[in-house]
Structure formats: C-alpha cells, structure tokens
C-alpha cells in the first residue's frame, strides 16, 4: 500500500518542453507539498496546499504551476523546461496544516532530466 | 531568514552512539524541530520531532536545550543500515511575515563494520 505515490519516476525531456508530474496520497491527509532536491541534495520547498488551497508559495519561477484537483492529489506542471530544472522532485503530505508541526510523508521522488 | 547548520558528514562504527547536531538560531517560537532520514533514491522519512527538552521513540532521541537554538539527534547503537543522510527541519518567520519551512543541508552518516 503506497502512501504517497508519484508518476513518473523518471522524466527525460528536451529544453523548452512542458511536462507534468502527478502526486497522489491515500492517507486522508489535508496538506500536500512539493519539494525540489538539487544535485547537492539540498531540499527546498516549492509549494504547499491545504484542502486544495495554496498556503506556501516560495520564490519559484512562474513556469511552475501546482494544481490540486482534490485533497488527495497535487500535480506539478512545468512550462518551458530549462536545464536548471533538472533535479529530483518530491511530493509529501501531512495530516493537517499546523505551523510548526512538520511530520510529513514523502513520495519516492521524480528524477527530472532536461537535455 | 533562518539558516540551519549541520555537519556535512560523520563517520561511525556499528554499535556506537551517534549524535548529530543542527543549529537553528532563528527558529520560530511555536515551531517544532523535526528530523528526517533519507536513503539513496528514496524520499525522506520522518524520524522524530520535538519542541523542547528531550523526546525519545523506538529509533532515536532528540535533545533540545532551553534556548532551542540547536537540537541533537541521537542514534543509539547504530548499524550499517543507518547509513543515510539526516536532515533537520524547522520553521521560520520570513521578512514578509510568512511562515517558511527550512531544511538543513543534511548530514551524511557512514556506518562502518
């Protein structure tokens, strides 16, 4: 039983293309997140949604657009891909949004390679 | 913006106790300190969380001094399978008064036989 799943696991594409990464959680959680992990293993939060409402929106290029059709899904669409977008993207969820309380469940990650 | 600082790497031997410290000088007042473990090609996994003093669970202990400007993750009697990267996570209030989640840079722990 996969708690937080992401598709695809690997994504190789050309510069300038548009791609999407999907995330689903079956934990019944209210809050979902997207993180980017670069080649140096730094983990940076990009977005967070609570009950389909955007609550965290870090300084991320407008080319990145999250979409939450329901509480169980948070997809990430990236337009006009650039070389610097190459990274591993992690989706995560937590039971609820509570500033300061950060037990999150992470997905397996999507390795994006932009050529 | 808060900056969390962790040692880049640590070496240990099986059976030893390992202590990894994270400094977080500007932690938000209401914030908990959370530690995660990450194996290669996997997502981070929650280990332990605490607000102050000491917290212990079946895998680790977390020590937090009164000023909460640092925390120490303690792994008792490590095994080879504890080789991983360990991250601390805290929140901070940014210059724009918004809440920020800040992961540490991670500590790569290598456990040797």
Short mmCIF file of C-alpha atoms in Angstrom, two decimals, chain B residues 53-104:
data_model
loop_
_atom_site.label_atom_id
_atom_site.label_comp_id
_atom_site.label_asym_id
_atom_site.label_seq_id
_atom_site.Cartn_x
_atom_site.Cartn_y
_atom_site.Cartn_z
CA UNK B 53 13.85 19.14 26.38
CA UNK B 54 14.03 15.51 25.35
CA UNK B 55 11.95 13.24 23.16
CA UNK B 56 12.57 9.53 22.69
CA UNK B 57 11.00 6.97 20.41
CA UNK B 58 11.90 3.48 19.29
CA UNK B 59 14.62 4.63 16.89
CA UNK B 60 16.13 7.85 18.26
CA UNK B 61 16.26 10.54 20.89
CA UNK B 62 16.09 14.26 20.35
CA UNK B 63 17.70 16.69 22.76
CA UNK B 64 16.69 20.35 22.68
CA UNK B 65 18.25 22.91 25.04
CA UNK B 66 16.18 25.56 26.75
CA UNK B 67 17.04 28.28 24.23
CA UNK B 68 16.01 25.97 21.33
CA UNK B 69 18.75 27.37 19.13
CA UNK B 70 20.04 23.90 18.40
CA UNK B 71 18.99 20.29 18.60
CA UNK B 72 20.82 16.97 18.72
CA UNK B 73 19.60 13.78 17.13
CA UNK B 74 20.95 10.77 18.97
CA UNK B 75 21.02 7.34 17.33
CA UNK B 76 21.85 4.60 19.85
CA UNK B 77 23.94 1.64 18.73
CA UNK B 78 23.95 2.33 15.00
CA UNK B 79 24.01 -0.44 12.42
CA UNK B 80 25.11 -0.50 8.80
CA UNK B 81 21.53 0.18 7.74
CA UNK B 82 21.65 3.56 9.47
CA UNK B 83 23.99 4.83 6.74
CA UNK B 84 21.95 7.66 5.25
CA UNK B 85 21.59 11.43 5.08
CA UNK B 86 19.92 13.06 8.07
CA UNK B 87 18.10 16.38 7.79
CA UNK B 88 16.70 18.70 10.42
CA UNK B 89 13.63 20.75 9.55
CA UNK B 90 12.46 23.88 11.31
CA UNK B 91 10.14 26.74 10.53
CA UNK B 92 10.91 30.41 10.45
CA UNK B 93 9.07 33.63 10.00
CA UNK B 94 10.42 35.40 6.94
CA UNK B 95 10.94 39.13 6.44
CA UNK B 96 7.48 39.26 4.86
CA UNK B 97 6.00 37.64 8.00
CA UNK B 98 5.17 34.48 6.12
CA UNK B 99 5.95 31.06 7.53
CA UNK B 100 8.93 29.29 5.97
CA UNK B 101 9.93 25.65 6.12
CA UNK B 102 13.72 25.33 6.20
CA UNK B 103 15.51 22.04 5.72
CA UNK B 104 19.09 21.75 6.92
#
